[in-house]
Short mmCIF file of C-alpha atoms and ligand atoms in Angstrom, two decimals:
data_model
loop_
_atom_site.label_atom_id
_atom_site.label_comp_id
_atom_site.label_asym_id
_atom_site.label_seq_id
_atom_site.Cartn_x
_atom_site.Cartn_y
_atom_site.Cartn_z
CA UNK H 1 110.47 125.43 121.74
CA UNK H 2 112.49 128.17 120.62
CA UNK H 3 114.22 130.32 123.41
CA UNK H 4 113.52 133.92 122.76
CA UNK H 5 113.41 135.48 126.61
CA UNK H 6 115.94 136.35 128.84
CA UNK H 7 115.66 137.56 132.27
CA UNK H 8 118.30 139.85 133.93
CA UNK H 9 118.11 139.82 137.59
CA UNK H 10 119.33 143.31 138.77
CA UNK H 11 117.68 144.15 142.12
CA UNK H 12 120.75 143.50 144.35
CA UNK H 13 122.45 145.90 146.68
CA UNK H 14 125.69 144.80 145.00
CA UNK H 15 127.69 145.32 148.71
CA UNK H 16 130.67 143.78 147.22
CA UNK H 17 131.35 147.03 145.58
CA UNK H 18 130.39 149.64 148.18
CA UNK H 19 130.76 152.46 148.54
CA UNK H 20 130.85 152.61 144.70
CA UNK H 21 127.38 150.86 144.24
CA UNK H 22 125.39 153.13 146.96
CA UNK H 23 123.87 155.42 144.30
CA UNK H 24 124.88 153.80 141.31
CA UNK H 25 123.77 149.88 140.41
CA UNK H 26 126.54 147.64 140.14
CA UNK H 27 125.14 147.16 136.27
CA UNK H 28 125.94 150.35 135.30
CA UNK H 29 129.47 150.43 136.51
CA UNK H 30 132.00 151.20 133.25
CA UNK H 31 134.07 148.78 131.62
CA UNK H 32 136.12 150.96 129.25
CA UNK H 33 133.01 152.98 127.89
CA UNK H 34 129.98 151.02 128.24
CA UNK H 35 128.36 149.58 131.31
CA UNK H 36 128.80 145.93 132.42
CA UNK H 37 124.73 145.25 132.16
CA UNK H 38 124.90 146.26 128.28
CA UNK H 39 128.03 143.67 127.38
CA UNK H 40 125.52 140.51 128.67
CA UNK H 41 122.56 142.40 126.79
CA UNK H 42 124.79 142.41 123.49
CA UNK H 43 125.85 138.68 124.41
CA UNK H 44 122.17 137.78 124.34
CA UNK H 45 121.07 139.94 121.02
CA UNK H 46 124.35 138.03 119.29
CA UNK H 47 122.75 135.13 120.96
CA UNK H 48 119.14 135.22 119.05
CA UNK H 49 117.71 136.32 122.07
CA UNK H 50 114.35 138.97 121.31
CA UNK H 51 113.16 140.05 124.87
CA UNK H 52 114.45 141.07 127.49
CA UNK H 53 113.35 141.15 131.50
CA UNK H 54 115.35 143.14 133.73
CA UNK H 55 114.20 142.43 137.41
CA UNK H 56 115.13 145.92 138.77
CA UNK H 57 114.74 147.39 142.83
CA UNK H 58 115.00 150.49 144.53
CA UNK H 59 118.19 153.28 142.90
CA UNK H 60 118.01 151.09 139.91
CA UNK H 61 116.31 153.84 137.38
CA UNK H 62 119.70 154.45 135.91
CA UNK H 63 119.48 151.13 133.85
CA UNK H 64 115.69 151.98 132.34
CA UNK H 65 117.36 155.25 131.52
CA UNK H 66 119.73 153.54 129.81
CA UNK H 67 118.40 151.67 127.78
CA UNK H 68 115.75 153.95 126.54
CA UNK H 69 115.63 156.76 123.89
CA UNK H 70 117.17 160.45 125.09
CA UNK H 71 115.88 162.40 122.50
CA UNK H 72 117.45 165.49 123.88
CA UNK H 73 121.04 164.25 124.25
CA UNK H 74 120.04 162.88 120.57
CA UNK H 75 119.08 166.01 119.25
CA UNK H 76 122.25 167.47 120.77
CA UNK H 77 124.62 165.39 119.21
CA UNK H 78 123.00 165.80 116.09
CA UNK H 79 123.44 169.96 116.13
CA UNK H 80 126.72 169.52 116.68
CA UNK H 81 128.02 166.72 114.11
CA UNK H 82 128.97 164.37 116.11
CA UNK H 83 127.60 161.15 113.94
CA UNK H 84 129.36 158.48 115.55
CA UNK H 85 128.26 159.11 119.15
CA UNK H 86 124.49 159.42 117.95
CA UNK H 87 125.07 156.53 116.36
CA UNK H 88 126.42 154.41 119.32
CA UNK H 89 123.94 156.24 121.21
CA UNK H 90 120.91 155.03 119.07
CA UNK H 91 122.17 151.84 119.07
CA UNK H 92 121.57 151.37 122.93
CA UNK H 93 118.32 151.99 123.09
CA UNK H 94 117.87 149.89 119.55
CA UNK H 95 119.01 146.90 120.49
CA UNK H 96 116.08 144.13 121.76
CA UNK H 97 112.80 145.00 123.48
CA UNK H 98 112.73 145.53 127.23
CA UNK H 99 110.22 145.18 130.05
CA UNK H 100 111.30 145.67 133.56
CA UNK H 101 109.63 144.19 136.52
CA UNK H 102 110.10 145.53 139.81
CA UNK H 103 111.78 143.37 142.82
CA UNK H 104 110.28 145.14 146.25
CA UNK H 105 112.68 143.45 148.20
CA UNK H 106 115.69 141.63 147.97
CA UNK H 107 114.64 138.02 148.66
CA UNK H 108 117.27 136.14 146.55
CA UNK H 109 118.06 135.58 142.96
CA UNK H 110 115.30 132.53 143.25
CA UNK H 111 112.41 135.24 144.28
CA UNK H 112 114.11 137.70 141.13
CA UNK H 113 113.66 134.96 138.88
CA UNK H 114 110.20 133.92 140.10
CA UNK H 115 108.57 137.28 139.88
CA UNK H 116 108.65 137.22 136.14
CA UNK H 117 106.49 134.37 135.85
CA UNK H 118 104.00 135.64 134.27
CA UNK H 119 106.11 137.37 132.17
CA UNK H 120 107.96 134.53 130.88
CA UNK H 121 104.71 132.76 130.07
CA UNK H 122 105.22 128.89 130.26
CA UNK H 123 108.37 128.76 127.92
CA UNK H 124 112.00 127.99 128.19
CA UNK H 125 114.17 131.05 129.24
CA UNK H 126 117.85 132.15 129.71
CA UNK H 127 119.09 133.84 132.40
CA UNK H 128 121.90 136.73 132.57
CA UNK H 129 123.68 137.68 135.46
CA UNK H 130 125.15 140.98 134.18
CA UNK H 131 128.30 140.86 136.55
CA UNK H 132 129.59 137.96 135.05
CA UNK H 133 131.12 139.25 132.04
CA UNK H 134 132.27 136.42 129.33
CA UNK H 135 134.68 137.78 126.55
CA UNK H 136 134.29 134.37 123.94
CA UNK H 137 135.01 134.03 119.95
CA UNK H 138 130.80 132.23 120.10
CA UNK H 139 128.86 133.67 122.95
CA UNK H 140 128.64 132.13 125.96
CA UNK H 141 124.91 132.04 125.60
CA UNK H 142 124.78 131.11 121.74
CA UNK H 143 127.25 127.90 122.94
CA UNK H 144 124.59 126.92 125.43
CA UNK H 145 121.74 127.30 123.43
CA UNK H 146 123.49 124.58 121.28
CA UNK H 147 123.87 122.18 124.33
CA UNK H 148 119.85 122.97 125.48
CA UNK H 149 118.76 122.19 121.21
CA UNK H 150 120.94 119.00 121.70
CA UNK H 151 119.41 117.86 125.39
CA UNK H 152 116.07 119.38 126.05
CA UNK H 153 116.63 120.13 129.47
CA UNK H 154 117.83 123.45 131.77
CA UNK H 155 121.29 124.20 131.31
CA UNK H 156 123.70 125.50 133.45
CA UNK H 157 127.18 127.30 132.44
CA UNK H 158 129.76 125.92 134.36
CA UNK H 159 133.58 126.80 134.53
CA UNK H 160 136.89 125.42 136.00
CA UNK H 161 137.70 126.73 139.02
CA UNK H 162 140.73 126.11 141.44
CA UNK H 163 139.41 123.77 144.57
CA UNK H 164 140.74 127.05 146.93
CA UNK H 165 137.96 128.64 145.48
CA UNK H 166 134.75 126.16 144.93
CA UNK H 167 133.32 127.86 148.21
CA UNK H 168 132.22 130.67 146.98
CA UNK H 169 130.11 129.06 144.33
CA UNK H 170 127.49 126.83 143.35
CA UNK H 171 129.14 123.34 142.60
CA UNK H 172 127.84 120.57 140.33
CA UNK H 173 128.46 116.72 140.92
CA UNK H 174 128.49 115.83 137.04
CA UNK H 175 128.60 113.04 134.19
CA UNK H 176 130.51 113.90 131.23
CA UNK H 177 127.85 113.16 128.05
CA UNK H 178 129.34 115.06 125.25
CA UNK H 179 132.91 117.34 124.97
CA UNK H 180 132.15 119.93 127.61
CA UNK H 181 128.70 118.62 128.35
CA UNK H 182 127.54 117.51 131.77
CA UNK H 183 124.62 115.53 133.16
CA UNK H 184 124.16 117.08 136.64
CA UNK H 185 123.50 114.56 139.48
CA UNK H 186 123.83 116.86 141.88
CA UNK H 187 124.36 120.88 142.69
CA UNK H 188 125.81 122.28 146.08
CA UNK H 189 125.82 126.34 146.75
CA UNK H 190 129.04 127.25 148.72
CA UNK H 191 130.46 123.89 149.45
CA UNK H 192 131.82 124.47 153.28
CA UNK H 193 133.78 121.08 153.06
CA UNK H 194 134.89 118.98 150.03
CA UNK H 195 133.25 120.25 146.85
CA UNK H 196 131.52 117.65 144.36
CA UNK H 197 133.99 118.72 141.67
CA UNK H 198 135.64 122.05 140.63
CA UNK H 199 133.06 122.81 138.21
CA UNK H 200 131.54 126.08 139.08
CA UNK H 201 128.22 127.86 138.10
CA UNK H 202 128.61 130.72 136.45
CA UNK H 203 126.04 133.59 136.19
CA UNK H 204 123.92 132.08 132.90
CA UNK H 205 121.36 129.81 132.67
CA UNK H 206 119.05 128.28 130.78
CA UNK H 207 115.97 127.22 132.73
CA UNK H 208 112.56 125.36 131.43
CA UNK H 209 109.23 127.04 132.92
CA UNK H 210 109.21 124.45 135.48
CA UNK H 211 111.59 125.90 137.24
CA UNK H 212 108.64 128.19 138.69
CA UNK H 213 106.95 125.60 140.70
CA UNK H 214 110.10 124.88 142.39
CA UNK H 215 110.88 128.24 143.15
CA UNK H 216 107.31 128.15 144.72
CA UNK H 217 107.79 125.45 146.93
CA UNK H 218 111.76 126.82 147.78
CA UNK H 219 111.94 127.61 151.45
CA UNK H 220 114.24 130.84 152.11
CA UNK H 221 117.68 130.03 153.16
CA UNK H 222 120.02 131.92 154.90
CA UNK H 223 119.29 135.62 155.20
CA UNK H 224 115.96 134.69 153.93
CA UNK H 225 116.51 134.35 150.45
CA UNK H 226 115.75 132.19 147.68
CA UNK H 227 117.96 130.42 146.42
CA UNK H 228 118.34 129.27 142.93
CA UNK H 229 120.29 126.40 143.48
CA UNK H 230 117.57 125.07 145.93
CA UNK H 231 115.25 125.39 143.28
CA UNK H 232 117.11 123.35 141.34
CA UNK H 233 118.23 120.80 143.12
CA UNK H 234 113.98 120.44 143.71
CA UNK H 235 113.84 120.49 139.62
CA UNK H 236 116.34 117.86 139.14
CA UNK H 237 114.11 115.29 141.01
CA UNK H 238 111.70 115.06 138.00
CA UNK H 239 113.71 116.80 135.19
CA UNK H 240 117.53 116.43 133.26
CA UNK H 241 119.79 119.84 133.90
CA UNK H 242 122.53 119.81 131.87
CA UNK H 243 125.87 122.01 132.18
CA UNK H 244 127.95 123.31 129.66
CA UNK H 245 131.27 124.22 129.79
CA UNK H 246 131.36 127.36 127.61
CA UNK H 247 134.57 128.11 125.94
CA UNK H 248 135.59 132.12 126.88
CA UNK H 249 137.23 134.31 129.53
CA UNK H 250 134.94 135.16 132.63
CA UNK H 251 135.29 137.97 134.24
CA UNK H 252 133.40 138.02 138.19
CA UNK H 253 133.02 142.12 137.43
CA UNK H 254 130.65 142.34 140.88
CA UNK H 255 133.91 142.08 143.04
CA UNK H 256 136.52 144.55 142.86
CA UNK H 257 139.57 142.67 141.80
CA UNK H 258 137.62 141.13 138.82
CA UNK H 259 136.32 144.65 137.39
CA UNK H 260 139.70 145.82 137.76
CA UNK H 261 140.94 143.17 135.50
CA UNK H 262 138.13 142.93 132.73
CA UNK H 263 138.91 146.83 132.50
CA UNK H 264 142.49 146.35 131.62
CA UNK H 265 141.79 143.01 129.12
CA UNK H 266 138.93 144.67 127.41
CA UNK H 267 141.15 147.71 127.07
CA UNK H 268 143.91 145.98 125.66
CA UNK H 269 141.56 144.48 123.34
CA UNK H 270 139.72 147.52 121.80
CA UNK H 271 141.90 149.42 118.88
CA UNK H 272 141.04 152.85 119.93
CA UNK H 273 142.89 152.11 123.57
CA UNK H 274 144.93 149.20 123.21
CA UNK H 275 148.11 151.08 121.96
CA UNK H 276 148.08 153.89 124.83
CA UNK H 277 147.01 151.34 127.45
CA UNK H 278 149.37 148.40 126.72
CA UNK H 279 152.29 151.72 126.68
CA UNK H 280 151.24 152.86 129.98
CA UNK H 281 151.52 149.38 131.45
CA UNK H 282 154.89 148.76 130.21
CA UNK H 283 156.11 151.41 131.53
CA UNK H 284 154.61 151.03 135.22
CA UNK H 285 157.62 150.03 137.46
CA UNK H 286 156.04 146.68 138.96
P1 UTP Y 1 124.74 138.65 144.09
O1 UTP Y 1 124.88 137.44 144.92
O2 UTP Y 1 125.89 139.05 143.24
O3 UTP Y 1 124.31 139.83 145.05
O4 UTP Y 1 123.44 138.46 143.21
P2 UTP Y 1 124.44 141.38 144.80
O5 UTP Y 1 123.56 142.09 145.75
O6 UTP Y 1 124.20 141.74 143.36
O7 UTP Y 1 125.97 141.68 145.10
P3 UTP Y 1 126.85 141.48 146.44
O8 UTP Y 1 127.16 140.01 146.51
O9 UTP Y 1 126.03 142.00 147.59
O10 UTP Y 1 128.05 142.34 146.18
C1 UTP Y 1 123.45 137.72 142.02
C2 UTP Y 1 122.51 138.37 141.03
O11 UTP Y 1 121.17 138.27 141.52
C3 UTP Y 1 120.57 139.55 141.58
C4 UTP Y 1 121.73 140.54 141.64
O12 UTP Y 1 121.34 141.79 141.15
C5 UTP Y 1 122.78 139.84 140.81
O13 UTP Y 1 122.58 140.07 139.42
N1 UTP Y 1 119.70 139.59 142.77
C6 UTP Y 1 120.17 139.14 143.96
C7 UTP Y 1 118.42 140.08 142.66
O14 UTP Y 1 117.97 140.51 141.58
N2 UTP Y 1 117.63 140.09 143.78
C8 UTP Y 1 118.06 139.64 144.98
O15 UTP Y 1 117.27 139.66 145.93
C9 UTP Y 1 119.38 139.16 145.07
#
């Protein structure tokens, strides 16, 4: 039961981010010089991962573009020398295999994920959330692959978060079964009162094929969509999820504040910008 598929759910409107994200997905917004979508499609190539699903919608064409071939801009860069842009270039559309599947409305991240059932085909999957952006030594994914070949059941990442802020995530209830392994009992999506724990879902997954039936039998929640928490909290009646605690920085890259910050710490991180960037800073007068 080797886990070779991931699905990307990209068909939201991304309002967080407007008026940014009106013409341009929230996926392909820049974080130093390469959109956030194609730092959780390099997490899941360094992962093992082979195939990829992005669940797309309507003004989402820019991320097929993407990630395909442009033989003219190719061709381009070759005339004029420029060998380590074609090269960076090539590697984009080189990286895994995609298929895209198209959402026609925006019913939920459940309904994203269900769509590509027959896709998926009746084997375990992972599942990337391309806003979340995890900067780790082992990626996030590759860390909870190693908790799913230990367990045998879904997995959920889960993070820390202060109790001010549980309510605008999915919660687990959890029982510690391994260093920064969890049993979930239970899963609650925007605790209004006082949250199970301060363990927050974070936007990967591993989920078995299971996880379709529930989705079929998930009534729509508020606004009418799907819910993948519902689903699972359906699953867990008749299956172990397990959550893993990844170790890494997490960046929430769909909401202003958190793009802003990734962009500095990724900056400060790469060679060909850190020096200029970490200057600049220094001398702001805060
Ligand atoms: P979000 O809750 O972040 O929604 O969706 P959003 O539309 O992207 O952004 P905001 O909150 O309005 O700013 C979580 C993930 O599920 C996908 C989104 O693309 C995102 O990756 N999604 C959500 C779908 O693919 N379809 C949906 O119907 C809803």
């Amino acid at each position: 039961m080797r886990i070779r598929k991931a699905v990307f759910p990209a068909a939201g409107f991304g309002t967080r981010f407007l008026p940014a994200t009106k013409a341009i997905p929230k996926e392909m917004l820049t974080l130093v010089d390469k959109p956030l979508i194609q730092y959780a499609v390099e997490e899941a190539k360094a992962s093992g991962l082979e195939e990829i699903i992005i669940v797309t919608g309507m003004g989402k064409t820019a991320i097929e573009d993407h990630f395909d071939t442009s033989f003219e801009l190719e061709i381009l860069l070759k005339e004029r020398g420029k060998a380590e842009l074609l090269k960076r270039i090539e590697e984009v559309s080189e990286l895994v295999h995609f298929a895209y599947t198209r959402q026609k409305k925006p019913l939920g991240l459940g309904h994203a994920i269900g769509i590509t059932r027959n896709l998926i085909n009746n084997e375990p999957f992972a599942v990337f959330l391309g806003d979340d952006i995890i900067d780790a030594k082992v990626p996030a994914m590759k860390q909870m692959l190693g908790v799913f070949n230990k367990y045998r059941g879904s997995v959920l990442a889960v993070q820390k978060v202060p109790r001010s802020q549980t309510h605008m995530y999915g919660v687990i209830k959890g029982k510690k079964v391994g260093e920064g392994v969890y049993k979930v009992l239970d899963l609650v999506e925007k605790p209004k009162g006082k949250a199970p724990s301060n363990l927050a879902i974070i936007g990967r997954y591993i989920l078995t094929p299971e996880i379709f039936q529930a989705l079929g039998v998930t009534e729509p929640g508020k606004g009418g969509e799907i819910q993948l928490t519902d689903a699972l909290r359906i699953l867990i009646k008749t299956q172990d999820i397990y959550a893993c605690e990844f170790e890494g920085v997490r960046y929430d890259a769909g909401d202003r504040i958190g793009f802003l910050k990734a962009n500095i710490a990724f900056a400060l991180k790469r060679p060909e910008t850190r020096d200029e960037i970490r200057r600049f800073l220094k001398g702001l007068r805060l």
